[in-house]
Amino acid sequence: MPETLPEEIQPYINISPKAYEHPADRAATAALKSIPMLDKVVRRLVEWRYERATRQMLLSNSVRVSERQLPDLWSHQVAVCQILDMPQTYDLYVTHAIGANAMAIGSKNPIVVAGTPLLGRLGPGESRSLLAHEVGHILSDHMLYMTALNILLSMGGNVPFPLGIPALAVRAVLLEWYRAAELSCDRAETLVVRDPRISCRLLMVMAGGMKADDLDLDAFLAQAREYEDWDDPSDRVRRFFYEINATHPYAVRRVSEIMRWVQSGEYDRIVRGEYIKRGEEPPVREEAGDAFEFYAQRFRAIFRDIGENVTKLGAQVGGMAEQMADWVRGRGGGSGPPPDDDGP
């Protein structure tokens, strides 16, 4: 049977997204923030062209949810925004046009959009979890950077990045952030519904394309453990290359990430009220300094599995990670902490 929502959930007063964000998300977002004027340019682009056009499309070919229109779904949206202590309750639209999906868009006036094929498969808990995931994107300001990444990635190998960073390394790091952003919002939704099993049920439904009531969560969790425990190095490498061009991690990996985060004790700590609040976040440069270690370890582990025959390729990727770290630290811009003494 589906897990049920608690009768009442107290808001996380003034919670900062830094309280729950995945470390890869924090590091790569800090890297993006270090690009001069990027925020201002992309915000103008999103607000004037992308956001305005999308609002017009939604008004003309979707249903805006409210107290009068799909009131049960609207009550979930209101509750989500209250629990995450958002400054307002964001507009919510439902449409068949985006299929079994959901998204948050906009910078100045964010919007949440849910696809009716997906909503039709969800119970109340999973529906709230879905909306909480998208509001988590708003809290983290992910829509802005997702738009920026799409613009930069569309330029392919001609991306005019500072310091001549190889396009391959830039693309890999940006897509890594894209996937990490999803892991952060999986955590946000888990905090909202106060039950990691509900978040996992949502991912199971999205993976299977069937109604929540027709699926067995314990069997899916066992499947996720089997995937994580798979010990063939060549298969792990193959997975890496399957996922490296994707914007979303695989559902079973996301389930494993949620449960690992809960088991670490971080989830319970935040639920107890011990979390970073808005205005208390660490400096951007401090977070950017962590990016090198995270990405260097990520790539070293992958290419270590490939074996001796691609040692040179691993060294090249390690060099790319080091160049990325230099850029993140602001070596070329006259700011940022000095490089670490230890090599990659």
XYZ file of C-alpha atoms in Angstrom:
344
model
C 0.000 0.000 0.000
C 1.189 3.557 -0.667
C 2.742 5.383 2.226
C 0.560 8.226 3.504
C 1.469 11.807 4.245
C 1.691 12.973 7.855
C -1.356 14.961 8.951
C 0.750 18.040 9.664
C 4.304 18.987 8.728
C 5.931 22.024 10.280
C 7.676 24.386 7.841
C 11.454 24.502 7.575
C 11.642 28.163 8.496
C 14.011 30.110 6.257
C 15.747 26.923 5.075
C 18.588 27.427 2.614
C 18.962 24.997 -0.295
C 22.551 24.594 0.888
C 21.099 22.596 3.783
C 20.323 19.607 1.576
C 21.990 20.115 -1.784
C 24.126 17.334 -3.207
C 27.860 18.181 -2.992
C 28.262 18.010 -6.761
C 25.408 20.466 -7.165
C 26.954 22.892 -4.671
C 30.376 22.731 -6.264
C 29.265 23.084 -9.872
C 26.762 25.848 -9.058
C 29.574 27.742 -7.383
C 31.612 27.299 -10.556
C 28.822 28.786 -12.641
C 28.468 31.711 -10.259
C 32.127 32.540 -10.813
C 31.481 33.420 -14.482
C 31.270 37.246 -14.638
C 27.867 38.686 -15.557
C 26.368 35.250 -16.336
C 23.536 35.642 -13.827
C 22.428 39.003 -15.184
C 22.603 38.053 -18.856
C 20.763 34.743 -18.448
C 18.084 36.222 -16.180
C 17.279 38.816 -18.832
C 17.176 36.114 -21.508
C 14.892 33.879 -19.455
C 12.555 36.638 -18.300
C 12.076 38.367 -21.631
C 12.074 35.553 -24.167
C 11.772 32.123 -22.640
C 9.574 32.873 -19.642
C 7.163 35.245 -21.373
C 6.677 32.925 -24.344
C 6.141 29.918 -22.091
C 3.575 31.738 -19.976
C 1.611 32.603 -23.092
C 1.721 28.995 -24.263
C 0.523 27.700 -20.899
C -2.314 30.188 -20.691
C -3.481 29.179 -24.157
C -3.127 25.399 -24.041
C -3.170 24.077 -20.473
C -5.170 24.260 -17.252
C -4.122 26.586 -14.435
C -4.666 24.907 -11.077
C -6.375 26.853 -8.303
C -8.842 26.523 -5.442
C -11.553 26.146 -8.065
C -9.606 24.050 -10.561
C -8.242 20.707 -9.286
C -8.402 21.932 -5.667
C -6.770 18.791 -4.195
C -3.703 19.248 -6.376
C -3.610 22.955 -5.548
C -3.681 22.151 -1.834
C -0.508 20.112 -2.344
C 1.170 23.036 -4.099
C 0.202 25.387 -1.268
C 1.470 22.929 1.345
C 4.779 22.401 -0.467
C 5.477 26.131 -0.670
C 4.600 26.565 2.997
C 6.769 23.664 4.155
C 9.800 24.940 2.234
C 9.016 28.456 3.494
C 8.907 29.899 -0.011
C 8.091 33.597 -0.438
C 4.937 32.794 -2.405
C 2.828 29.981 -3.816
C 3.869 29.527 -7.417
C 1.521 29.134 -10.353
C 0.819 25.522 -11.242
C -0.330 24.289 -14.641
C -1.283 20.837 -15.867
C -0.989 19.868 -19.494
C -0.848 16.824 -21.707
C 1.747 18.513 -23.914
C 4.827 17.561 -21.847
C 3.857 13.917 -21.406
C 4.760 11.992 -18.251
C 6.987 14.723 -16.927
C 7.092 17.824 -14.749
C 9.234 20.940 -14.754
C 9.889 24.292 -13.144
C 10.575 27.222 -15.449
C 11.151 30.934 -15.197
C 13.378 33.210 -13.180
C 11.424 36.298 -12.225
C 8.079 34.549 -11.781
C 8.668 30.786 -11.599
C 6.024 28.344 -12.799
C 5.513 24.657 -12.062
C 4.121 22.488 -14.849
C 2.978 18.889 -14.435
C 2.088 16.444 -17.173
C -1.310 14.821 -16.870
C -0.069 11.358 -18.005
C 2.225 11.294 -14.960
C -0.262 12.757 -12.481
C -2.784 10.094 -13.436
C -0.438 7.401 -12.110
C 0.262 9.005 -8.734
C -1.384 8.868 -5.342
C -1.611 11.934 -3.048
C 1.833 11.363 -1.510
C 3.591 10.958 -4.847
C 1.761 13.979 -6.284
C 3.004 16.168 -3.460
C 6.468 14.699 -3.829
C 6.471 15.580 -7.529
C 5.505 19.190 -6.850
C 8.033 19.434 -4.028
C 10.785 18.323 -6.396
C 9.971 21.154 -8.781
C 9.646 23.755 -6.027
C 13.044 22.535 -4.830
C 14.401 23.595 -8.215
C 12.929 27.044 -7.614
C 14.470 27.291 -4.154
C 17.883 26.369 -5.569
C 17.418 28.664 -8.586
C 18.169 25.697 -10.831
C 15.973 26.956 -13.670
C 18.356 29.832 -14.289
C 21.398 27.609 -14.579
C 19.645 24.899 -16.545
C 18.791 27.548 -19.125
C 22.387 28.775 -19.079
C 23.696 25.255 -19.537
C 21.388 24.597 -22.456
C 22.590 27.779 -24.135
C 26.250 26.978 -23.576
C 25.932 23.322 -24.547
C 24.121 24.230 -27.764
C 27.292 26.029 -28.842
C 29.143 22.707 -28.911
C 32.907 22.918 -29.294
C 32.774 26.660 -29.910
C 32.030 27.564 -26.279
C 34.142 30.692 -25.594
C 35.147 29.670 -22.061
C 37.996 31.454 -20.309
C 41.443 29.899 -20.201
C 40.716 27.701 -23.204
C 39.230 24.860 -21.158
C 38.633 21.821 -23.405
C 35.031 21.582 -24.570
C 34.907 17.916 -23.573
C 35.754 18.701 -19.961
C 33.300 21.613 -19.836
C 30.496 19.517 -21.288
C 31.136 16.649 -18.870
C 31.163 18.942 -15.844
C 28.021 20.801 -16.886
C 26.085 17.601 -17.461
C 27.375 16.295 -14.142
C 25.829 19.369 -12.513
C 22.586 18.817 -14.396
C 22.286 15.338 -12.959
C 23.410 16.465 -9.505
C 20.686 19.115 -9.472
C 18.134 16.328 -9.744
C 19.688 14.541 -6.777
C 19.399 17.732 -4.716
C 15.707 18.084 -5.464
C 15.080 14.428 -4.667
C 16.293 15.371 -1.192
C 14.073 18.456 -1.087
C 10.957 16.448 -1.894
C 11.872 13.846 0.724
C 12.054 16.590 3.355
C 8.644 17.887 2.288
C 6.774 14.568 2.407
C 8.758 13.359 5.462
C 8.997 9.833 4.091
C 11.788 8.675 1.759
C 9.643 5.768 0.619
C 7.208 8.200 -0.991
C 10.030 9.796 -2.976
C 11.216 6.355 -4.018
C 7.701 5.391 -5.073
C 7.575 8.426 -7.356
C 10.825 7.383 -9.026
C 9.506 3.839 -9.386
C 6.393 5.116 -11.153
C 8.467 7.290 -13.474
C 10.741 4.359 -14.287
C 7.953 1.860 -14.848
C 5.301 4.085 -16.389
C 2.555 2.410 -14.355
C 0.286 3.438 -11.494
C 1.782 3.523 -8.023
C -0.803 1.054 -6.683
C 0.226 -1.552 -9.267
C 3.910 -1.575 -8.277
C 5.816 -3.008 -5.312
C 8.264 -0.597 -3.719
C 10.203 -3.206 -1.734
C 10.922 -5.108 -4.939
C 12.133 -1.889 -6.577
C 14.377 -1.090 -3.607
C 15.852 -4.586 -3.896
C 16.436 -3.913 -7.591
C 18.262 -0.684 -6.695
C 20.490 -2.558 -4.229
C 21.303 -5.145 -6.887
C 22.271 -2.354 -9.279
C 24.486 -0.683 -6.680
C 26.130 -3.969 -5.608
C 27.008 -5.028 -9.149
C 30.738 -5.709 -8.933
C 31.843 -6.008 -12.565
C 34.125 -2.998 -13.242
C 33.472 -3.089 -16.994
C 29.727 -2.810 -16.397
C 30.239 0.168 -14.077
C 32.265 1.891 -16.771
C 29.571 1.108 -19.327
C 26.972 2.691 -17.062
C 29.097 5.798 -16.785
C 29.191 6.239 -20.549
C 25.468 5.522 -20.859
C 24.670 8.257 -18.348
C 27.342 10.811 -19.200
C 25.231 12.480 -21.918
C 21.976 12.368 -19.927
C 20.444 15.231 -17.955
C 18.840 12.917 -15.373
C 20.435 10.081 -13.397
C 18.814 6.685 -13.696
C 15.875 6.087 -11.373
C 17.508 3.228 -9.453
C 20.585 5.354 -8.795
C 18.392 8.191 -7.530
C 16.626 5.787 -5.165
C 19.990 4.617 -3.839
C 21.159 8.212 -3.382
C 18.045 9.097 -1.378
C 18.395 6.107 0.931
C 22.142 6.654 1.386
C 21.503 10.302 2.325
C 18.814 9.276 4.824
C 21.063 6.616 6.337
C 23.871 9.167 6.743
C 21.783 10.991 9.344
C 21.582 14.252 7.384
C 17.857 13.835 6.739
C 17.056 13.391 10.441
C 19.273 16.312 11.370
C 17.362 18.666 9.057
C 13.998 17.325 10.243
C 15.092 18.172 13.802
C 15.606 21.767 12.696
C 19.404 21.696 12.454
C 20.049 23.204 9.035
C 21.653 26.142 7.239
C 19.329 29.104 6.929
C 19.134 31.673 4.159
C 21.763 34.312 4.680
C 24.076 31.868 6.504
C 25.459 30.147 3.415
C 29.237 29.742 3.064
C 31.013 32.055 0.581
C 30.778 31.061 -3.067
C 34.561 30.905 -3.435
C 34.770 28.526 -0.489
C 32.335 26.148 -2.155
C 34.054 26.508 -5.527
C 37.285 25.332 -3.941
C 35.658 21.953 -3.312
C 34.857 21.438 -6.980
C 38.303 20.203 -7.961
C 38.380 17.430 -5.368
C 34.878 16.220 -6.206
C 35.286 16.111 -9.982
C 38.851 14.826 -9.913
C 37.822 11.902 -7.669
C 34.777 11.222 -9.817
C 36.773 10.854 -13.017
C 39.733 9.087 -11.444
C 37.405 6.400 -10.023
C 35.729 5.833 -13.377
C 38.893 5.570 -15.390
C 40.589 3.443 -12.759
C 37.943 0.825 -13.519
C 38.664 0.958 -17.236
C 42.119 -0.479 -16.656
C 45.659 -0.118 -17.767
C 44.902 0.074 -21.482
C 43.400 3.538 -21.147
C 45.845 5.022 -18.671
C 46.617 7.794 -21.111
C 42.939 8.626 -21.487
C 42.580 8.764 -17.723
C 45.534 11.110 -17.507
C 43.970 13.384 -20.114
C 40.698 13.513 -18.210
C 42.574 14.178 -14.980
C 44.313 17.055 -16.720
C 40.977 18.411 -17.851
C 39.689 18.233 -14.288
C 42.745 20.123 -13.102
C 42.165 22.856 -15.697
C 38.556 23.019 -14.578
C 39.698 23.416 -10.992
C 42.033 26.255 -11.956
C 39.158 28.031 -13.659
C 36.785 27.431 -10.729
C 39.309 28.848 -8.293
C 39.561 31.971 -10.423
C 43.260 31.639 -11.208
C 42.703 33.407 -14.503
C 40.471 36.068 -13.000
C 42.705 37.293 -10.231
C 40.613 35.859 -7.395
C 39.960 32.626 -5.575
C 42.046 30.448 -3.289
C 45.449 29.170 -4.417
C 45.675 25.633 -5.850
C 46.201 22.736 -3.467
C 49.674 21.241 -3.147
C 48.413 17.726 -3.840
C 48.092 16.747 -7.482
C 45.171 14.902 -9.050
